[in-house]
mmCIF file of C-alpha atoms in Angstrom:
data_model
loop_
_atom_site.group_PDB
_atom_site.id
_atom_site.type_symbol
_atom_site.label_atom_id
_atom_site.label_comp_id
_atom_site.label_asym_id
_atom_site.label_seq_id
_atom_site.Cartn_x
_atom_site.Cartn_y
_atom_site.Cartn_z
ATOM 1 C CA MET A 1 0.000 0.000 0.000
ATOM 2 C CA ARG A 2 2.660 2.533 0.964
ATOM 3 C CA SER A 3 4.513 1.990 -2.303
ATOM 4 C CA LEU A 4 1.281 2.774 -4.183
ATOM 5 C CA ILE A 5 0.736 5.933 -2.122
ATOM 6 C CA ALA A 6 4.297 7.056 -2.659
ATOM 7 C CA SER A 7 4.406 6.488 -6.399
ATOM 8 C CA SER A 8 0.960 7.825 -7.216
ATOM 9 C CA VAL A 9 1.107 11.017 -5.189
ATOM 10 C CA LEU A 10 4.666 11.876 -6.184
ATOM 11 C CA PHE A 11 3.684 11.481 -9.823
ATOM 12 C CA GLY A 12 0.460 13.309 -9.137
ATOM 13 C CA PHE A 13 2.081 16.563 -7.991
ATOM 14 C CA ALA A 14 4.387 16.610 -10.959
ATOM 15 C CA SER A 15 1.527 16.121 -13.392
ATOM 16 C CA ALA A 16 -1.392 17.869 -11.733
ATOM 17 C CA ALA A 17 -0.196 21.359 -12.499
ATOM 18 C CA ALA A 18 -0.287 20.472 -16.186
ATOM 19 C CA LEU A 19 -3.867 19.197 -16.100
ATOM 20 C CA PRO A 20 -6.226 21.080 -18.400
ATOM 21 C CA ALA A 21 -9.398 22.622 -17.116
ATOM 22 C CA VAL A 22 -12.170 20.086 -16.636
ATOM 23 C CA GLU A 23 -13.888 19.303 -19.898
ATOM 24 C CA PRO A 24 -17.252 17.705 -19.089
ATOM 25 C CA ARG A 25 -18.041 14.599 -21.058
ATOM 26 C CA THR A 26 -21.010 15.818 -23.055
ATOM 27 C CA SER A 27 -21.083 12.748 -25.292
ATOM 28 C CA ASN A 28 -21.392 9.049 -24.487
ATOM 29 C CA HIS A 29 -18.387 7.976 -26.542
ATOM 30 C CA GLY A 30 -20.442 8.163 -29.716
ATOM 31 C CA HIS A 31 -23.402 6.217 -28.303
ATOM 32 C CA LYS A 32 -26.882 7.724 -28.198
ATOM 33 C CA LYS A 33 -27.922 5.805 -25.096
ATOM 34 C CA PHE A 34 -26.339 6.147 -21.670
ATOM 35 C CA ASN A 35 -26.588 2.905 -19.689
ATOM 36 C CA VAL A 36 -26.758 3.074 -15.912
ATOM 37 C CA GLN A 37 -24.698 0.292 -14.360
ATOM 38 C CA VAL A 38 -25.379 -0.776 -10.770
ATOM 39 C CA GLY A 39 -22.606 -3.376 -10.617
ATOM 40 C CA ASP A 40 -22.662 -6.372 -8.334
ATOM 41 C CA ARG A 41 -22.936 -4.726 -4.902
ATOM 42 C CA PRO A 42 -26.755 -4.462 -4.794
ATOM 43 C CA TYR A 43 -26.982 -8.155 -5.699
ATOM 44 C CA TYR A 44 -24.505 -9.033 -2.946
ATOM 45 C CA LEU A 45 -26.588 -7.149 -0.383
ATOM 46 C CA ILE A 46 -29.849 -8.704 -1.571
ATOM 47 C CA GLU A 47 -28.436 -12.225 -1.359
ATOM 48 C CA ASN A 48 -27.322 -11.392 2.197
ATOM 49 C CA MET A 49 -30.862 -10.434 3.267
ATOM 50 C CA ASP A 50 -33.073 -12.650 5.389
ATOM 51 C CA GLU A 51 -35.815 -14.386 3.413
ATOM 52 C CA GLY A 52 -39.011 -12.400 3.060
ATOM 53 C CA PRO A 53 -41.202 -10.281 0.764
ATOM 54 C CA LEU A 54 -38.695 -7.413 0.468
ATOM 55 C CA LYS A 55 -35.910 -9.732 -0.620
ATOM 56 C CA GLN A 56 -38.212 -11.378 -3.136
ATOM 57 C CA LYS A 57 -39.284 -8.017 -4.554
ATOM 58 C CA LEU A 58 -35.701 -6.814 -4.923
ATOM 59 C CA GLN A 59 -34.683 -10.082 -6.544
ATOM 60 C CA SER A 60 -37.507 -9.700 -9.049
ATOM 61 C CA CYS A 61 -35.904 -6.492 -10.350
ATOM 62 C CA SER A 62 -32.509 -8.026 -10.998
ATOM 63 C CA GLU A 63 -32.606 -7.924 -14.795
ATOM 64 C CA GLN A 64 -34.445 -4.686 -15.451
ATOM 65 C CA ASP A 65 -32.898 -1.683 -17.186
ATOM 66 C CA PHE A 66 -31.828 0.896 -14.617
ATOM 67 C CA LYS A 67 -32.343 4.637 -15.061
ATOM 68 C CA PRO A 68 -30.995 7.725 -13.302
ATOM 69 C CA THR A 69 -33.161 8.762 -10.366
ATOM 70 C CA ASP A 70 -33.309 11.922 -8.285
ATOM 71 C CA PHE A 71 -33.979 9.740 -5.249
ATOM 72 C CA SER A 72 -30.315 8.664 -5.421
ATOM 73 C CA ILE A 73 -27.988 11.493 -4.362
ATOM 74 C CA ALA A 74 -24.250 10.967 -4.756
ATOM 75 C CA HIS A 75 -22.631 11.797 -1.411
ATOM 76 C CA ARG A 76 -19.263 13.349 -2.361
ATOM 77 C CA GLY A 77 -19.507 11.342 -5.586
ATOM 78 C CA ALA A 78 -19.086 7.559 -5.416
ATOM 79 C CA SER A 79 -16.899 8.009 -2.373
ATOM 80 C CA LEU A 80 -17.071 4.471 -1.034
ATOM 81 C CA GLN A 81 -14.370 3.502 -3.520
ATOM 82 C CA TYR A 82 -13.335 6.691 -5.362
ATOM 83 C CA PRO A 83 -11.490 9.676 -3.854
ATOM 84 C CA GLU A 84 -14.258 12.018 -2.804
ATOM 85 C CA HIS A 85 -15.077 15.213 -4.668
ATOM 86 C CA THR A 86 -12.952 14.310 -7.667
ATOM 87 C CA LEU A 87 -14.012 14.206 -11.293
ATOM 88 C CA GLN A 88 -13.551 10.438 -11.170
ATOM 89 C CA ALA A 89 -15.916 10.094 -8.173
ATOM 90 C CA TYR A 90 -18.563 12.245 -9.828
ATOM 91 C CA SER A 91 -18.288 10.356 -13.116
ATOM 92 C CA ALA A 92 -18.691 7.029 -11.304
ATOM 93 C CA ALA A 93 -21.753 8.357 -9.481
ATOM 94 C CA ARG A 94 -23.268 9.372 -12.793
ATOM 95 C CA ARG A 95 -22.700 5.881 -14.171
ATOM 96 C CA GLN A 96 -24.383 4.429 -11.061
ATOM 97 C CA GLY A 97 -27.575 6.337 -11.725
ATOM 98 C CA ALA A 98 -27.357 9.214 -9.256
ATOM 99 C CA GLY A 99 -29.733 11.904 -10.438
ATOM 100 C CA VAL A 100 -28.248 14.465 -8.057
ATOM 101 C CA ILE A 101 -24.544 14.959 -7.300
ATOM 102 C CA GLU A 102 -23.164 16.749 -4.250
ATOM 103 C CA CYS A 103 -20.338 19.262 -4.019
ATOM 104 C CA ASP A 104 -19.400 20.302 -0.489
ATOM 105 C CA VAL A 105 -18.328 23.908 -0.973
ATOM 106 C CA THR A 106 -15.569 25.778 0.818
ATOM 107 C CA PHE A 107 -13.149 28.544 -0.160
ATOM 108 C CA THR A 108 -9.476 29.088 -0.904
ATOM 109 C CA LYS A 109 -7.090 31.754 0.316
ATOM 110 C CA ASP A 110 -8.104 33.937 -2.635
ATOM 111 C CA LYS A 111 -11.802 33.357 -1.836
ATOM 112 C CA GLN A 112 -12.579 31.007 -4.702
ATOM 113 C CA LEU A 113 -15.129 28.226 -4.192
ATOM 114 C CA VAL A 114 -13.997 24.596 -4.391
ATOM 115 C CA CYS A 115 -15.374 21.136 -3.575
ATOM 116 C CA ARG A 116 -14.101 19.676 -0.285
ATOM 117 C CA HIS A 117 -15.984 18.019 2.548
ATOM 118 C CA SER A 118 -14.216 20.234 5.050
ATOM 119 C CA GLN A 119 -12.226 23.409 4.702
ATOM 120 C CA CYS A 120 -9.400 21.720 6.594
ATOM 121 C CA ASP A 121 -9.253 18.132 5.293
ATOM 122 C CA LEU A 122 -6.546 18.388 2.646
ATOM 123 C CA HIS A 123 -4.115 16.404 4.807
ATOM 124 C CA THR A 124 -6.420 13.364 4.698
ATOM 125 C CA THR A 125 -8.066 13.709 1.264
ATOM 126 C CA THR A 126 -5.210 14.894 -0.968
ATOM 127 C CA ASN A 127 -1.499 14.371 -1.508
ATOM 128 C CA ILE A 128 -0.539 17.749 -0.037
ATOM 129 C CA LEU A 129 1.774 16.294 2.623
ATOM 130 C CA ASN A 130 3.881 14.786 -0.137
ATOM 131 C CA THR A 131 4.270 18.072 -2.028
ATOM 132 C CA PRO A 132 6.065 21.382 -1.426
ATOM 133 C CA LEU A 133 2.673 22.879 -0.514
ATOM 134 C CA ALA A 134 2.880 21.041 2.818
ATOM 135 C CA ALA A 135 4.932 24.003 4.011
ATOM 136 C CA LYS A 136 1.804 26.163 3.725
ATOM 137 C CA CYS A 137 -0.391 23.973 5.961
ATOM 138 C CA THR A 138 -1.936 25.574 9.040
ATOM 139 C CA THR A 139 -0.300 22.848 11.143
ATOM 140 C CA PRO A 140 2.624 20.891 9.665
ATOM 141 C CA PHE A 141 2.785 17.120 9.866
ATOM 142 C CA THR A 142 3.860 15.940 13.310
ATOM 143 C CA PRO A 143 4.840 12.270 13.698
ATOM 144 C CA ALA A 144 3.384 10.025 16.365
ATOM 145 C CA ALA A 145 5.534 9.979 19.501
ATOM 146 C CA ASN A 146 5.239 9.032 23.174
ATOM 147 C CA GLY A 147 1.606 8.007 22.892
ATOM 148 C CA THR A 148 0.549 11.136 20.994
ATOM 149 C CA PRO A 149 -0.952 10.345 17.560
ATOM 150 C CA ALA A 150 0.386 11.805 14.345
ATOM 151 C CA SER A 151 -1.317 14.987 13.214
ATOM 152 C CA ALA A 152 -1.549 17.692 10.564
ATOM 153 C CA LYS A 153 -4.004 20.369 9.487
ATOM 154 C CA CYS A 154 -4.087 21.592 5.908
ATOM 155 C CA CYS A 155 -6.885 23.886 4.744
ATOM 156 C CA THR A 156 -8.162 25.121 1.420
ATOM 157 C CA SER A 157 -7.784 28.618 2.877
ATOM 158 C CA ASP A 158 -4.026 27.966 3.174
ATOM 159 C CA LEU A 159 -3.786 27.818 -0.633
ATOM 160 C CA THR A 160 -4.668 29.853 -3.687
ATOM 161 C CA LEU A 161 -7.005 28.356 -6.248
ATOM 162 C CA SER A 162 -4.128 27.475 -8.584
ATOM 163 C CA GLU A 163 -2.273 25.761 -5.748
ATOM 164 C CA PHE A 164 -5.392 23.827 -4.755
ATOM 165 C CA THR A 165 -6.000 22.554 -8.286
ATOM 166 C CA SER A 166 -2.400 21.336 -8.520
ATOM 167 C CA LEU A 167 -3.112 18.702 -5.865
ATOM 168 C CA CYS A 168 -4.368 15.144 -6.393
ATOM 169 C CA GLY A 169 -7.238 13.486 -4.571
ATOM 170 C CA LYS A 170 -6.802 10.360 -2.461
ATOM 171 C CA MET A 171 -9.101 8.195 -0.372
ATOM 172 C CA ASP A 172 -9.965 9.957 2.865
ATOM 173 C CA GLY A 173 -7.957 8.558 5.754
ATOM 174 C CA SER A 174 -4.877 8.873 7.926
ATOM 175 C CA HIS A 175 -2.718 6.588 10.058
ATOM 176 C CA PRO A 176 -2.566 7.743 13.701
ATOM 177 C CA ASN A 177 0.632 5.833 14.489
ATOM 178 C CA ALA A 178 2.598 7.151 11.513
ATOM 179 C CA THR A 179 6.103 8.482 11.934
ATOM 180 C CA THR A 180 6.394 9.771 8.354
ATOM 181 C CA ALA A 181 4.074 11.829 6.159
ATOM 182 C CA LEU A 182 3.761 9.007 3.623
ATOM 183 C CA ALA A 183 2.772 6.530 6.315
ATOM 184 C CA TYR A 184 0.258 9.058 7.690
ATOM 185 C CA MET A 185 -1.409 9.253 4.278
ATOM 186 C CA ASP A 186 -1.805 5.460 4.193
ATOM 187 C CA GLY A 187 -4.993 5.242 6.260
ATOM 188 C CA THR A 188 -7.831 4.151 3.985
ATOM 189 C CA PRO A 189 -10.488 2.323 6.067
ATOM 190 C CA SER A 190 -10.537 -1.414 5.463
ATOM 191 C CA PHE A 191 -14.087 -1.437 4.051
ATOM 192 C CA ARG A 192 -13.048 0.971 1.288
ATOM 193 C CA THR A 193 -10.298 0.597 -1.306
ATOM 194 C CA ASP A 194 -7.431 2.405 -3.031
ATOM 195 C CA LEU A 195 -8.071 0.554 -6.268
ATOM 196 C CA TYR A 196 -9.328 3.698 -8.033
ATOM 197 C CA ALA A 197 -6.998 6.192 -6.377
ATOM 198 C CA SER A 198 -3.880 5.761 -8.491
ATOM 199 C CA GLY A 199 -2.483 8.452 -10.748
ATOM 200 C CA CYS A 200 -3.877 11.878 -9.925
ATOM 201 C CA PRO A 201 -7.633 11.978 -9.231
ATOM 202 C CA GLN A 202 -8.684 15.482 -10.234
ATOM 203 C CA LEU A 203 -9.904 17.935 -7.595
ATOM 204 C CA MET A 204 -12.929 20.048 -8.461
ATOM 205 C CA THR A 205 -13.722 23.728 -8.284
ATOM 206 C CA LEU A 206 -17.362 24.719 -7.919
ATOM 207 C CA THR A 207 -17.293 26.022 -11.484
ATOM 208 C CA ALA A 208 -15.908 22.751 -12.842
ATOM 209 C CA TYR A 209 -18.517 20.781 -10.863
ATOM 210 C CA ILE A 210 -21.364 22.895 -12.249
ATOM 211 C CA SER A 211 -20.070 22.512 -15.793
ATOM 212 C CA ALA A 212 -19.709 18.734 -15.513
ATOM 213 C CA VAL A 213 -23.061 18.030 -13.855
ATOM 214 C CA ASP A 214 -24.839 20.390 -16.228
ATOM 215 C CA ALA A 215 -23.302 18.660 -19.258
ATOM 216 C CA TRP A 216 -24.486 15.321 -17.902
ATOM 217 C CA GLY A 217 -28.045 16.649 -17.564
ATOM 218 C CA LEU A 218 -28.165 15.899 -13.829
ATOM 219 C CA LYS A 219 -29.063 17.986 -10.772
ATOM 220 C CA PHE A 220 -27.017 19.685 -8.089
ATOM 221 C CA THR A 221 -26.841 19.730 -4.325
ATOM 222 C CA PRO A 222 -24.039 22.028 -3.193
ATOM 223 C CA GLU A 223 -23.447 22.117 0.556
ATOM 224 C CA LEU A 224 -21.972 25.324 1.943
ATOM 225 C CA LYS A 225 -19.608 24.180 4.681
ATOM 226 C CA ALA A 226 -19.200 25.862 8.038
ATOM 227 C CA PRO A 227 -15.891 27.760 7.830
ATOM 228 C CA ASP A 228 -13.011 26.415 9.912
ATOM 229 C CA VAL A 229 -11.436 29.858 10.051
ATOM 230 C CA PRO A 230 -12.759 32.954 11.839
ATOM 231 C CA MET A 231 -15.180 34.993 9.759
ATOM 232 C CA PRO A 232 -14.925 37.498 8.233
ATOM 233 C CA PHE A 233 -11.897 35.939 6.524
ATOM 234 C CA ASP A 234 -9.808 38.771 5.131
ATOM 235 C CA GLY A 235 -13.057 40.698 4.733
ATOM 236 C CA TYR A 236 -14.995 37.699 3.391
ATOM 237 C CA THR A 237 -18.301 37.438 5.273
ATOM 238 C CA HIS A 238 -20.785 34.626 5.810
ATOM 239 C CA GLU A 239 -23.276 36.545 3.683
ATOM 240 C CA GLN A 240 -20.891 36.966 0.750
ATOM 241 C CA TYR A 241 -19.939 33.295 1.022
ATOM 242 C CA ALA A 242 -23.600 32.278 0.821
ATOM 243 C CA GLN A 243 -24.290 34.707 -2.026
ATOM 244 C CA ASP A 244 -21.286 33.572 -4.060
ATOM 245 C CA ILE A 245 -22.672 30.058 -4.411
ATOM 246 C CA VAL A 246 -25.994 31.425 -5.709
ATOM 247 C CA ASP A 247 -24.159 33.708 -8.114
ATOM 248 C CA ALA A 248 -22.109 30.770 -9.443
ATOM 249 C CA PHE A 249 -25.241 28.924 -10.543
ATOM 250 C CA ALA A 250 -26.735 32.097 -11.966
ATOM 251 C CA ALA A 251 -23.547 32.709 -13.969
ATOM 252 C CA HIS A 252 -24.002 29.270 -15.583
ATOM 253 C CA ASN A 253 -27.715 29.949 -16.281
ATOM 254 C CA ILE A 254 -28.738 26.950 -14.193
ATOM 255 C CA ASP A 255 -32.456 26.660 -13.525
ATOM 256 C CA PRO A 256 -32.893 26.956 -9.716
ATOM 257 C CA ALA A 257 -35.310 24.011 -9.897
ATOM 258 C CA ARG A 258 -32.245 21.801 -10.564
ATOM 259 C CA VAL A 259 -30.451 23.000 -7.419
ATOM 260 C CA TRP A 260 -30.822 21.919 -3.793
ATOM 261 C CA LEU A 261 -28.724 24.348 -1.717
ATOM 262 C CA GLN A 262 -27.862 22.876 1.670
ATOM 263 C CA SER A 263 -25.959 23.717 4.841
ATOM 264 C CA PHE A 264 -25.594 22.749 8.490
ATOM 265 C CA VAL A 265 -25.332 26.478 9.248
ATOM 266 C CA PRO A 266 -28.795 27.991 9.879
ATOM 267 C CA ARG A 267 -27.639 31.494 8.962
ATOM 268 C CA HIS A 268 -26.730 30.225 5.482
ATOM 269 C CA VAL A 269 -30.071 28.461 5.064
ATOM 270 C CA PHE A 270 -32.193 31.400 6.148
ATOM 271 C CA TYR A 271 -30.083 33.827 4.136
ATOM 272 C CA TRP A 272 -30.970 31.862 0.989
ATOM 273 C CA ILE A 273 -34.637 31.653 1.934
ATOM 274 C CA ALA A 274 -34.747 35.431 2.397
ATOM 275 C CA ARG A 275 -32.351 36.579 -0.339
ATOM 276 C CA ALA A 276 -32.544 33.920 -3.062
ATOM 277 C CA PRO A 277 -36.278 33.263 -3.441
ATOM 278 C CA ALA A 278 -35.904 31.292 -6.683
ATOM 279 C CA PHE A 279 -33.821 28.725 -4.794
ATOM 280 C CA ALA A 280 -35.755 28.902 -1.509
ATOM 281 C CA PRO A 281 -38.273 26.053 -2.094
ATOM 282 C CA GLN A 282 -35.453 23.503 -2.307
ATOM 283 C CA VAL A 283 -33.112 24.794 0.395
ATOM 284 C CA ILE A 284 -32.141 21.990 2.799
ATOM 285 C CA LEU A 285 -31.239 22.405 6.461
ATOM 286 C CA LEU A 286 -28.805 19.655 7.431
ATOM 287 C CA ASP A 287 -29.578 18.851 11.045
ATOM 288 C CA GLU A 288 -26.753 17.701 13.318
ATOM 289 C CA ARG A 289 -28.614 18.544 16.533
ATOM 290 C CA VAL A 290 -29.744 14.919 16.636
ATOM 291 C CA ASP A 291 -26.228 13.830 17.638
ATOM 292 C CA THR A 292 -27.097 14.362 21.309
ATOM 293 C CA PRO A 293 -30.270 13.327 23.165
ATOM 294 C CA GLU A 294 -30.821 16.931 24.233
ATOM 295 C CA GLY A 295 -30.406 18.214 20.687
ATOM 296 C CA TYR A 296 -32.680 15.502 19.338
ATOM 297 C CA ALA A 297 -35.423 16.596 21.734
ATOM 298 C CA VAL A 298 -34.997 20.272 20.830
ATOM 299 C CA ALA A 299 -35.033 19.461 17.109
ATOM 300 C CA THR A 300 -38.142 17.311 17.420
ATOM 301 C CA ALA A 301 -39.999 20.012 19.315
ATOM 302 C CA GLY A 302 -38.955 22.786 16.932
ATOM 303 C CA MET A 303 -40.176 21.532 13.558
ATOM 304 C CA ALA A 304 -43.154 23.875 13.348
ATOM 305 C CA GLY A 305 -40.904 26.841 14.054
ATOM 306 C CA LEU A 306 -38.596 25.954 11.178
ATOM 307 C CA ALA A 307 -41.533 25.600 8.815
ATOM 308 C CA ALA A 308 -42.858 28.974 9.941
ATOM 309 C CA ARG A 309 -39.537 30.555 8.893
ATOM 310 C CA GLY A 310 -39.948 29.201 5.371
ATOM 311 C CA LEU A 311 -37.964 25.967 5.526
ATOM 312 C CA ARG A 312 -39.419 23.118 3.467
ATOM 313 C CA ILE A 313 -36.782 20.361 3.631
ATOM 314 C CA ILE A 314 -34.827 19.003 6.591
ATOM 315 C CA ALA A 315 -32.045 16.424 6.463
ATOM 316 C CA PRO A 316 -30.748 14.589 9.532
ATOM 317 C CA ALA A 317 -28.408 11.629 9.701
ATOM 318 C CA MET A 318 -30.503 8.602 8.812
ATOM 319 C CA PHE A 319 -30.329 7.089 12.309
ATOM 320 C CA ALA A 320 -32.525 9.898 13.686
ATOM 321 C CA LEU A 321 -35.477 8.865 11.519
ATOM 322 C CA THR A 322 -36.063 5.362 12.894
ATOM 323 C CA LYS A 323 -36.242 3.411 16.120
ATOM 324 C CA VAL A 324 -37.111 -0.132 17.182
ATOM 325 C CA VAL A 325 -40.463 -1.032 18.766
ATOM 326 C CA GLY A 326 -41.278 -4.649 19.531
ATOM 327 C CA GLY A 327 -38.414 -5.859 17.371
ATOM 328 C CA SER A 328 -39.549 -3.879 14.313
ATOM 329 C CA ILE A 329 -38.039 -0.750 12.766
ATOM 330 C CA VAL A 330 -40.520 2.144 12.789
ATOM 331 C CA PRO A 331 -40.430 5.938 12.278
ATOM 332 C CA SER A 332 -38.934 7.942 15.126
ATOM 333 C CA GLU A 333 -40.517 10.832 17.003
ATOM 334 C CA TYR A 334 -38.291 13.173 14.987
ATOM 335 C CA ALA A 335 -39.597 11.791 11.683
ATOM 336 C CA VAL A 336 -43.210 12.019 12.821
ATOM 337 C CA ALA A 337 -42.736 15.616 13.988
ATOM 338 C CA ALA A 338 -41.115 16.669 10.710
ATOM 339 C CA LYS A 339 -43.975 15.249 8.671
ATOM 340 C CA LYS A 340 -46.561 16.809 10.986
ATOM 341 C CA ALA A 341 -44.923 20.201 10.398
ATOM 342 C CA GLY A 342 -45.161 19.677 6.641
ATOM 343 C CA LEU A 343 -41.420 19.313 6.112
ATOM 344 C CA GLU A 344 -39.977 16.997 3.493
ATOM 345 C CA ILE A 345 -37.106 14.777 4.634
ATOM 346 C CA VAL A 346 -33.819 13.865 2.990
ATOM 347 C CA ALA A 347 -31.572 11.332 4.752
ATOM 348 C CA TRP A 348 -27.805 10.756 4.856
ATOM 349 C CA SER A 349 -25.695 8.756 4.289
ATOM 350 C CA PHE A 350 -26.211 5.253 2.926
ATOM 351 C CA GLU A 351 -23.101 3.101 2.403
ATOM 352 C CA ARG A 352 -21.043 5.129 4.874
ATOM 353 C CA ALA A 353 -21.315 2.876 7.892
ATOM 354 C CA GLY A 354 -18.906 0.085 7.071
ATOM 355 C CA TRP A 355 -20.065 -3.383 8.093
ATOM 356 C CA LEU A 356 -23.444 -3.847 9.737
ATOM 357 C CA SER A 357 -22.179 -7.198 10.980
ATOM 358 C CA VAL A 358 -19.773 -5.247 13.211
ATOM 359 C CA GLU A 359 -21.675 -3.474 16.002
ATOM 360 C CA GLY A 360 -24.762 -3.145 13.835
ATOM 361 C CA GLY A 361 -23.363 -0.394 11.622
ATOM 362 C CA GLY A 362 -22.265 2.181 14.205
ATOM 363 C CA TYR A 363 -23.289 5.848 13.972
ATOM 364 C CA TYR A 364 -25.693 5.614 11.047
ATOM 365 C CA TYR A 365 -27.672 2.730 12.544
ATOM 366 C CA GLN A 366 -27.328 3.500 16.233
ATOM 367 C CA TYR A 367 -31.063 3.539 17.016
ATOM 368 C CA VAL A 368 -31.687 0.209 15.263
ATOM 369 C CA GLN A 369 -28.366 -1.587 15.738
ATOM 370 C CA ASN A 370 -29.919 -4.351 17.833
ATOM 371 C CA VAL A 371 -31.805 -5.525 14.712
ATOM 372 C CA THR A 372 -29.145 -4.824 12.043
ATOM 373 C CA ASN A 373 -26.602 -7.618 12.096
ATOM 374 C CA ASN A 374 -25.895 -8.453 8.473
ATOM 375 C CA GLU A 375 -25.166 -6.367 5.396
ATOM 376 C CA GLY A 376 -28.513 -7.041 3.739
ATOM 377 C CA ASP A 377 -30.284 -5.297 6.622
ATOM 378 C CA MET A 378 -29.319 -2.040 4.940
ATOM 379 C CA TYR A 379 -32.194 -2.561 2.540
ATOM 380 C CA ASN A 380 -34.608 -3.259 5.410
ATOM 381 C CA VAL A 381 -33.760 0.132 6.900
ATOM 382 C CA LEU A 382 -34.052 1.897 3.541
ATOM 383 C CA ASP A 383 -37.436 0.273 2.979
ATOM 384 C CA VAL A 384 -38.762 1.696 6.259
ATOM 385 C CA LEU A 385 -37.319 5.109 5.461
ATOM 386 C CA VAL A 386 -39.124 5.104 2.116
ATOM 387 C CA LYS A 387 -42.446 3.462 2.930
ATOM 388 C CA GLN A 388 -43.057 4.556 6.517
ATOM 389 C CA VAL A 389 -40.986 7.702 7.045
ATOM 390 C CA GLY A 390 -41.531 8.909 3.481
ATOM 391 C CA ILE A 391 -38.101 10.348 2.721
ATOM 392 C CA LYS A 392 -37.702 12.444 -0.417
ATOM 393 C CA ALA A 393 -34.192 11.203 -1.272
ATOM 394 C CA MET A 394 -31.170 9.399 0.135
ATOM 395 C CA PHE A 395 -27.522 10.427 0.024
ATOM 396 C CA SER A 396 -25.218 7.490 -0.633
ATOM 397 C CA ASP A 397 -21.477 6.907 -0.851
ATOM 398 C CA TRP A 398 -22.231 4.219 -3.443
ATOM 399 C CA PRO A 399 -25.257 5.469 -5.396
ATOM 400 C CA ALA A 400 -25.799 2.173 -7.235
ATOM 401 C CA THR A 401 -27.209 0.601 -4.072
ATOM 402 C CA VAL A 402 -29.906 3.244 -3.754
ATOM 403 C CA THR A 403 -30.431 3.457 -7.523
ATOM 404 C CA TYR A 404 -31.268 -0.270 -7.590
ATOM 405 C CA TYR A 405 -33.877 0.067 -4.844
ATOM 406 C CA ALA A 406 -35.377 3.256 -6.344
ATOM 407 C CA ASN A 407 -35.729 1.709 -9.793
ATOM 408 C CA CYS A 408 -37.248 -1.443 -8.346
ATOM 409 C CA PHE A 409 -39.944 0.579 -6.574
ATOM 410 C CA GLY A 410 -40.417 3.225 -9.243
ATOM 411 C CA LEU A 411 -38.979 6.141 -7.279
#
């Protein structure tokens, strides 16, 4: 593994600066028809399910033609196996039938918008520590020593746009016991892979993302990230940050009906609702309050208040939408309250949990983990989210899994 990391990222820095601007693939290699391919993972999960009507229904759809669906949202692209927020990850998500593709949006030192899950994740998602740009990181690489784990902190706001686009993507991960930068970069979780991370996976600006997704005829869900630096940043305010993303879509003449703006930051969400009325009906509030019991209670009680302020769509982590009663998975109090308030629900993130056979799936299945003990149970949870909770769409790190289900049930 380390030899792959070393060779690919060293080559990547040398070649990345010479990469041309992203040229979206507007054709299908001369073919008129674009075929969605779900691969073998959905079939693996279905075979792993317990016997029952849902398994039989999913099996009955095995040979149908699959189509793109807006129910399937690509979370950072096809990030289960491709370096997130790269052209390669987005292209794979398109092939897997995602009708909507996500770009997490943050900004560079020169206040240009780019696609990264966090403003300060370059040390785990790119090859920066193996390039001269490592010298510009907020916190340089520090090796593990005397029981203290290795660390680094490299932010998009440490770099100009041209410096950012010279980097190469890699699978998100780090090695806490590393004593060298290369070893630190070699931390891909065991349920993912580096198979598609060789060479120099191409990082994306917001402009390049819009151009690519538009050329593919798909839809957009850009998430404005909470800044990891004090705001205003060199005069750059929260309001300008939120406005810049709207202006980017306007500059490309994108119909607002194709765009789902989203943020965990309420001030961003309510800025758009007030100041970008064409986009307002599809603005999504990502809700992380559910991560604590106290926050979950506050969120559940406050749904009507959010609706009164003009919010129409809320999106918590998927675990918050279900619970177990009498051995069966049912909608949670949070889900019931959201529907009662007239809010639509989007859930995140399918295929991000790792193995359900290990502790029931962890964070994303925490309220149902006593009844999720094999990989096929993922589809049982999704079925409840669709048929009983009534979710509008599902984010997924491997869109094919959700695409298969959505096509089977006509979503």
